């Protein structure tokens, strides 16, 4: 990886021994170390009969290995310093560009998330199972496209087992030109260089599949919308019928109440008329009784006046007779 290369880390670094440590080793250990770490063959080791020769050979190899490791560390430190300096210069010079790219990335991310939120809300609103399945597949395809893009960008500077498995489909322009020109000798050294179009093919396949999935989701949402509109029409029709039934029942109740009110009004008027007729009859009876009483008093008055006039006439007659009698007597 690029980080291992920058930091100068090797797979299994050899731990070199000092002269004191070498002198304390046994002959067998010295021979094993020379054969294992420094590439000495059995014949070369067999020629060294004395332990001092083995110690000197191992000390020389350890010193040379230590020098190589020191030089490697110096080279790594120089590379790392150059890379850090270049990164600092690039960051300072292209900082506005990086800021603009970061802002564009944030805007694109927000647009993508808003789009997916809207699509998800429409799927939930329309209750479309096909739309939800298609949207899930679209999210998977978007994740694969992002993985492919990151893998292609990072493959220029590093290697990893976690990169997208891209097929190797090289196109060698030099070989094509040599074949077209009829050069039987081949393209030479330039024929080994080519352009891998595997990521392009995979990206084109992803875009094609993504377009088909978007069409599938749009068609599913359209069908769900039509079905929902049809259900809404049915519900509105049923609600209208129910409302008409309720209005008819209310009108029927109102008519029944109106008939009951008219019947009660008629009964009230009839009772009032009967009461009025009864009152009128009582009044007529009382008037009749009053008239009869009045007629009887008039008759008594007339009889008393007649008696009085008769008495007065009798008195007048008697007084006249007395006057005549008095006149006839001397």
Short mmCIF file of C-alpha atoms in Angstrom, two decimals:
data_model
loop_
_atom_site.label_atom_id
_atom_site.label_comp_id
_atom_site.label_asym_id
_atom_site.label_seq_id
_atom_site.Cartn_x
_atom_site.Cartn_y
_atom_site.Cartn_z
CA UNK A 1 0.00 0.00 0.00
CA UNK A 2 0.99 3.62 -0.46
CA UNK A 3 1.15 4.20 3.30
CA UNK A 4 3.61 1.34 3.72
CA UNK A 5 5.71 2.72 0.90
CA UNK A 6 5.69 6.24 2.38
CA UNK A 7 6.50 5.03 5.90
CA UNK A 8 9.13 2.57 4.67
CA UNK A 9 7.71 -0.46 6.41
CA UNK A 10 8.87 -3.81 5.11
CA UNK A 11 7.13 -7.11 5.51
CA UNK A 12 9.60 -8.88 7.87
CA UNK A 13 12.56 -6.62 8.78
CA UNK A 14 15.79 -8.47 9.68
CA UNK A 15 17.11 -7.78 13.14
CA UNK A 16 20.86 -7.38 12.80
CA UNK A 17 23.24 -8.60 15.53
CA UNK A 18 26.11 -6.78 17.12
CA UNK A 19 29.66 -8.18 17.35
CA UNK A 20 29.18 -9.11 20.98
CA UNK A 21 25.99 -11.02 20.22
CA UNK A 22 27.68 -12.85 17.33
CA UNK A 23 30.60 -14.01 19.47
CA UNK A 24 28.19 -15.47 22.00
CA UNK A 25 26.45 -17.64 19.37
CA UNK A 26 27.27 -21.28 18.85
CA UNK A 27 28.73 -22.51 15.59
CA UNK A 28 25.51 -24.23 14.63
CA UNK A 29 23.52 -21.01 15.15
CA UNK A 30 26.01 -18.99 13.11
CA UNK A 31 25.81 -21.45 10.20
CA UNK A 32 22.00 -21.48 10.37
CA UNK A 33 21.83 -17.66 10.31
CA UNK A 34 24.27 -17.45 7.38
CA UNK A 35 22.23 -19.95 5.41
CA UNK A 36 18.81 -18.59 6.32
CA UNK A 37 19.26 -14.81 6.24
CA UNK A 38 22.31 -14.22 4.05
CA UNK A 39 22.03 -16.89 1.33
CA UNK A 40 25.16 -18.93 2.06
CA UNK A 41 25.25 -22.39 0.53
CA UNK A 42 26.42 -25.59 2.24
CA UNK A 43 29.67 -25.60 0.26
CA UNK A 44 30.60 -22.07 1.31
CA UNK A 45 29.81 -22.83 4.92
CA UNK A 46 31.82 -26.08 4.77
CA UNK A 47 34.94 -24.21 3.64
CA UNK A 48 34.86 -22.18 6.90
CA UNK A 49 36.40 -24.58 9.37
CA UNK A 50 37.31 -22.15 12.08
CA UNK A 51 34.75 -20.38 14.27
CA UNK A 52 36.59 -17.08 13.78
CA UNK A 53 35.96 -17.29 10.05
CA UNK A 54 32.30 -17.92 10.66
CA UNK A 55 32.14 -15.02 13.09
CA UNK A 56 33.89 -12.69 10.64
CA UNK A 57 31.61 -13.77 7.76
CA UNK A 58 28.46 -13.28 9.83
CA UNK A 59 29.71 -9.95 11.20
CA UNK A 60 30.44 -8.75 7.65
CA UNK A 61 27.01 -9.81 6.40
CA UNK A 62 25.27 -8.25 9.40
CA UNK A 63 27.18 -5.01 8.93
CA UNK A 64 26.30 -4.92 5.22
CA UNK A 65 22.63 -5.64 6.01
CA UNK A 66 22.63 -2.87 8.58
CA UNK A 67 24.10 -0.45 6.04
CA UNK A 68 21.46 -1.43 3.47
CA UNK A 69 18.71 -0.89 6.03
CA UNK A 70 20.13 2.49 6.95
CA UNK A 71 20.31 3.54 3.30
CA UNK A 72 16.78 2.30 2.76
CA UNK A 73 15.54 4.35 5.70
CA UNK A 74 17.31 7.41 4.31
CA UNK A 75 15.69 6.89 0.94
CA UNK A 76 12.30 6.39 2.58
CA UNK A 77 12.75 9.52 4.68
CA UNK A 78 13.72 11.50 1.57
CA UNK A 79 10.72 10.16 -0.35
CA UNK A 80 8.42 10.90 2.55
CA UNK A 81 9.72 14.43 2.93
CA UNK A 82 9.35 15.07 -0.82
CA UNK A 83 5.80 13.71 -0.80
CA UNK A 84 4.86 15.75 2.25
CA UNK A 85 6.35 18.89 0.69
CA UNK A 86 4.50 18.27 -2.56
CA UNK A 87 1.27 17.68 -0.69
CA UNK A 88 1.74 20.93 1.23
CA UNK A 89 2.46 22.87 -1.98
CA UNK A 90 -0.51 21.29 -3.73
CA UNK A 91 -2.77 22.00 -0.78
CA UNK A 92 -1.68 25.65 -0.61
CA UNK A 93 -1.90 26.26 -4.36
CA UNK A 94 -5.08 24.35 -5.04
CA UNK A 95 -6.90 25.10 -1.80
CA UNK A 96 -9.67 27.18 -3.51
CA UNK A 97 -10.11 24.39 -6.02
CA UNK A 98 -10.37 21.83 -3.24
CA UNK A 99 -12.88 24.01 -1.39
CA UNK A 100 -14.97 24.34 -4.55
CA UNK A 101 -14.77 20.59 -5.17
CA UNK A 102 -15.81 19.95 -1.56
CA UNK A 103 -18.77 22.32 -1.90
CA UNK A 104 -19.78 20.65 -5.17
CA UNK A 105 -19.54 17.26 -3.45
CA UNK A 106 -21.74 18.46 -0.58
CA UNK A 107 -24.31 19.90 -3.00
CA UNK A 108 -24.38 16.71 -5.07
CA UNK A 109 -24.72 14.64 -1.91
CA UNK A 110 -27.60 16.79 -0.69
CA UNK A 111 -29.31 16.62 -4.08
CA UNK A 112 -28.89 12.84 -4.16
CA UNK A 113 -30.23 12.39 -0.62
CA UNK A 114 -33.20 14.73 -1.28
CA UNK A 115 -33.98 12.84 -4.47
CA UNK A 116 -33.90 9.48 -2.72
CA UNK A 117 -35.96 10.82 0.19
CA UNK A 118 -38.59 12.10 -2.25
CA UNK A 119 -38.63 8.79 -4.14
CA UNK A 120 -38.93 6.88 -0.87
CA UNK A 121 -41.74 9.16 0.32
CA UNK A 122 -43.59 8.63 -2.97
CA UNK A 123 -43.15 4.86 -2.67
CA UNK A 124 -44.51 4.94 0.88
CA UNK A 125 -47.33 7.27 -0.11
CA UNK A 126 -48.40 5.16 -3.07
CA UNK A 127 -47.75 1.86 -1.22
CA UNK A 128 -45.96 0.29 -4.18
CA UNK A 129 -44.09 -2.95 -3.46
CA UNK A 130 -42.50 -3.01 -6.91
CA UNK A 131 -41.36 0.57 -6.51
CA UNK A 132 -39.74 -0.22 -3.14
CA UNK A 133 -37.93 -3.24 -4.61
CA UNK A 134 -36.74 -1.20 -7.60
CA UNK A 135 -35.55 1.61 -5.33
CA UNK A 136 -33.60 -0.89 -3.23
CA UNK A 137 -31.91 -2.22 -6.39
CA UNK A 138 -31.10 1.35 -7.48
CA UNK A 139 -29.42 2.01 -4.12
CA UNK A 140 -27.35 -1.16 -4.57
CA UNK A 141 -26.32 -0.09 -8.07
CA UNK A 142 -25.37 3.39 -6.83
CA UNK A 143 -23.24 1.83 -4.08
CA UNK A 144 -21.50 -0.42 -6.65
CA UNK A 145 -20.84 2.56 -8.95
CA UNK A 146 -19.35 4.53 -6.06
CA UNK A 147 -17.20 1.54 -5.11
CA UNK A 148 -15.99 1.25 -8.72
CA UNK A 149 -15.17 4.96 -8.97
CA UNK A 150 -13.21 4.99 -5.70
CA UNK A 151 -11.36 1.82 -6.70
CA UNK A 152 -10.35 3.25 -10.08
CA UNK A 153 -9.14 6.51 -8.53
CA UNK A 154 -7.14 4.81 -5.78
CA UNK A 155 -5.74 2.14 -8.11
CA UNK A 156 -3.41 4.78 -9.58
CA UNK A 157 -1.56 5.14 -6.27
CA UNK A 158 -2.16 1.97 -4.27
CA UNK A 159 -3.23 -1.66 -4.34
CA UNK A 160 -5.75 -3.38 -2.13
CA UNK A 161 -7.79 -6.55 -1.99
CA UNK A 162 -10.87 -4.47 -1.21
CA UNK A 163 -10.96 -2.82 -4.64
CA UNK A 164 -13.79 -3.54 -7.05
CA UNK A 165 -13.05 -6.71 -9.06
CA UNK A 166 -12.59 -5.15 -12.47
CA UNK A 167 -11.93 -7.41 -15.48
CA UNK A 168 -8.68 -6.78 -17.33
CA UNK A 169 -9.58 -5.76 -20.88
CA UNK A 170 -6.49 -3.99 -22.30
CA UNK A 171 -6.42 -2.01 -25.54
CA UNK A 172 -2.89 -1.54 -26.94
CA UNK A 173 -2.78 1.26 -29.53
CA UNK A 174 0.76 0.40 -30.68
CA UNK A 175 -0.18 -3.20 -31.38
CA UNK A 176 -3.28 -2.07 -33.28
CA UNK A 177 -1.23 0.35 -35.39
CA UNK A 178 1.37 -2.32 -36.11
CA UNK A 179 -1.32 -4.76 -37.19
CA UNK A 180 -3.01 -2.15 -39.36
CA UNK A 181 0.25 -1.16 -41.05
CA UNK A 182 1.18 -4.79 -41.72
CA UNK A 183 4.29 -4.75 -39.53
CA UNK A 184 5.08 -8.40 -38.87
CA UNK A 185 7.74 -7.55 -36.34
CA UNK A 186 5.18 -6.36 -33.84
CA UNK A 187 4.91 -3.09 -31.98
CA UNK A 188 8.08 -3.62 -29.99
CA UNK A 189 8.30 -2.30 -26.46
CA UNK A 190 5.32 0.01 -26.91
CA UNK A 191 3.13 -2.99 -27.58
CA UNK A 192 3.25 -3.87 -23.90
CA UNK A 193 1.51 -0.63 -22.91
CA UNK A 194 -2.23 -0.43 -23.13
CA UNK A 195 -5.39 1.03 -21.67
CA UNK A 196 -7.64 -1.11 -19.51
CA UNK A 197 -11.23 -0.49 -20.60
CA UNK A 198 -12.68 -2.92 -18.07
CA UNK A 199 -13.83 -0.14 -15.70
CA UNK A 200 -15.45 1.68 -18.62
CA UNK A 201 -17.36 -1.42 -19.66
CA UNK A 202 -18.50 -2.07 -16.09
CA UNK A 203 -19.51 1.60 -15.65
CA UNK A 204 -21.49 1.53 -18.91
CA UNK A 205 -23.25 -1.67 -17.78
CA UNK A 206 -24.08 -0.08 -14.43
CA UNK A 207 -25.52 3.02 -16.14
CA UNK A 208 -27.60 0.88 -18.48
CA UNK A 209 -28.98 -1.25 -15.64
CA UNK A 210 -29.61 1.87 -13.53
CA UNK A 211 -31.62 3.44 -16.36
CA UNK A 212 -33.72 0.32 -16.73
CA UNK A 213 -34.32 0.22 -12.98
CA UNK A 214 -35.38 3.88 -12.93
CA UNK A 215 -37.80 3.17 -15.78
CA UNK A 216 -39.14 0.17 -13.85
CA UNK A 217 -39.61 2.24 -10.70
CA UNK A 218 -41.29 5.06 -12.61
CA UNK A 219 -43.67 2.64 -14.31
CA UNK A 220 -44.48 0.95 -10.99
CA UNK A 221 -45.18 4.32 -9.33
CA UNK A 222 -47.35 5.36 -12.29
CA UNK A 223 -49.42 2.18 -12.00
CA UNK A 224 -49.69 2.64 -8.25
CA UNK A 225 -50.84 6.24 -8.77
CA UNK A 226 -53.51 5.15 -11.26
CA UNK A 227 -54.67 2.43 -8.88
CA UNK A 228 -54.78 4.90 -6.00
CA UNK A 229 -56.78 7.40 -8.07
CA UNK A 230 -59.23 4.65 -9.02
CA UNK A 231 -59.59 3.66 -5.37
CA UNK A 232 -60.08 7.29 -4.42
CA UNK A 233 -62.81 7.62 -7.05
CA UNK A 234 -64.51 4.52 -5.68
CA UNK A 235 -64.22 5.83 -2.14
CA UNK A 236 -65.58 9.23 -3.21
CA UNK A 237 -68.46 7.56 -5.02
CA UNK A 238 -69.24 5.40 -2.00
CA UNK A 239 -68.97 8.44 0.27
CA UNK A 240 -71.28 10.39 -2.05
CA UNK A 241 -73.81 7.57 -1.98
CA UNK A 242 -73.53 7.34 1.77
CA UNK A 243 -73.97 11.10 2.03
CA UNK A 244 -77.01 10.95 -0.25
CA UNK A 245 -78.46 8.18 1.93
CA UNK A 246 -77.84 10.23 5.03
CA UNK A 247 -79.38 13.31 3.41
CA UNK A 248 -82.42 11.24 2.33
CA UNK A 249 -82.76 9.85 5.85
CA UNK A 250 -82.46 13.36 7.30
CA UNK A 251 -85.07 14.67 4.82
CA UNK A 252 -87.36 11.77 5.68
CA UNK A 253 -86.97 12.51 9.38
CA UNK A 254 -87.65 16.19 8.69
CA UNK A 255 -90.81 15.34 6.71
CA UNK A 256 -91.93 12.98 9.48
CA UNK A 257 -91.29 15.68 12.06
CA UNK A 258 -93.15 18.21 9.89
CA UNK A 259 -96.14 15.84 9.57
CA UNK A 260 -96.07 15.23 13.31
CA UNK A 261 -95.91 18.99 13.92
CA UNK A 262 -98.85 19.62 11.51
CA UNK A 263 -100.83 16.83 13.19
CA UNK A 264 -100.11 18.30 16.59
CA UNK A 265 -101.10 21.77 15.30
CA UNK A 266 -104.34 20.39 13.94
CA UNK A 267 -105.09 18.65 17.22
CA UNK A 268 -104.25 21.83 19.10
CA UNK A 269 -106.51 23.87 16.86
CA UNK A 270 -109.25 21.28 17.20
CA UNK A 271 -108.91 21.31 20.98
CA UNK A 272 -108.88 25.11 20.95
CA UNK A 273 -111.96 25.15 18.74
CA UNK A 274 -113.71 22.66 20.99
CA UNK A 275 -112.73 24.69 24.06
CA UNK A 276 -113.91 27.86 22.35
CA UNK A 277 -117.16 26.16 21.36
CA UNK A 278 -117.62 24.93 24.93
CA UNK A 279 -116.92 28.41 26.26
CA UNK A 280 -119.33 29.92 23.76
CA UNK A 281 -122.00 27.40 24.79
CA UNK A 282 -121.52 28.23 28.45
CA UNK A 283 -121.69 31.93 27.66
CA UNK A 284 -124.88 31.38 25.66
CA UNK A 285 -126.39 29.40 28.55
CA UNK A 286 -125.46 32.10 31.01
CA UNK A 287 -126.90 34.78 28.72
CA UNK A 288 -130.05 32.75 28.34
CA UNK A 289 -130.36 32.37 32.08
CA UNK A 290 -129.70 36.06 32.49
CA UNK A 291 -132.35 36.92 29.89
CA UNK A 292 -134.90 34.69 31.59
CA UNK A 293 -134.18 36.31 34.94
CA UNK A 294 -134.51 39.78 33.43
CA UNK A 295 -137.83 38.89 31.77
CA UNK A 296 -139.28 37.66 35.10
CA UNK A 297 -138.46 40.93 36.89
CA UNK A 298 -140.11 42.98 34.17
CA UNK A 299 -143.32 40.95 34.53
CA UNK A 300 -143.35 41.47 38.33
CA UNK A 301 -142.84 45.19 37.85
CA UNK A 302 -145.67 45.33 35.36
CA UNK A 303 -147.99 43.37 37.68
CA UNK A 304 -147.10 45.61 40.62
CA UNK A 305 -147.67 48.73 38.54
CA UNK A 306 -150.96 47.32 37.34
CA UNK A 307 -152.01 46.56 40.91
CA UNK A 308 -150.97 50.01 42.02
CA UNK A 309 -152.92 51.62 39.19
CA UNK A 310 -155.87 49.39 39.98
CA UNK A 311 -155.68 50.38 43.66
CA UNK A 312 -155.41 54.04 42.74
CA UNK A 313 -158.40 53.70 40.42
CA UNK A 314 -160.33 51.97 43.20
CA UNK A 315 -159.37 54.74 45.55
CA UNK A 316 -160.43 57.33 43.00
CA UNK A 317 -163.70 55.59 42.49
CA UNK A 318 -164.29 55.35 46.22
CA UNK A 319 -163.39 58.99 46.67
CA UNK A 320 -165.71 59.93 43.84
CA UNK A 321 -168.51 57.91 45.31
CA UNK A 322 -167.89 59.51 48.68
CA UNK A 323 -167.96 62.93 47.06
CA UNK A 324 -171.18 62.13 45.25
CA UNK A 325 -172.68 60.75 48.39
CA UNK A 326 -171.71 63.79 50.31
CA UNK A 327 -173.20 65.99 47.67
CA UNK A 328 -176.46 64.02 47.62
CA UNK A 329 -176.94 64.38 51.33
CA UNK A 330 -178.15 67.69 52.57
#
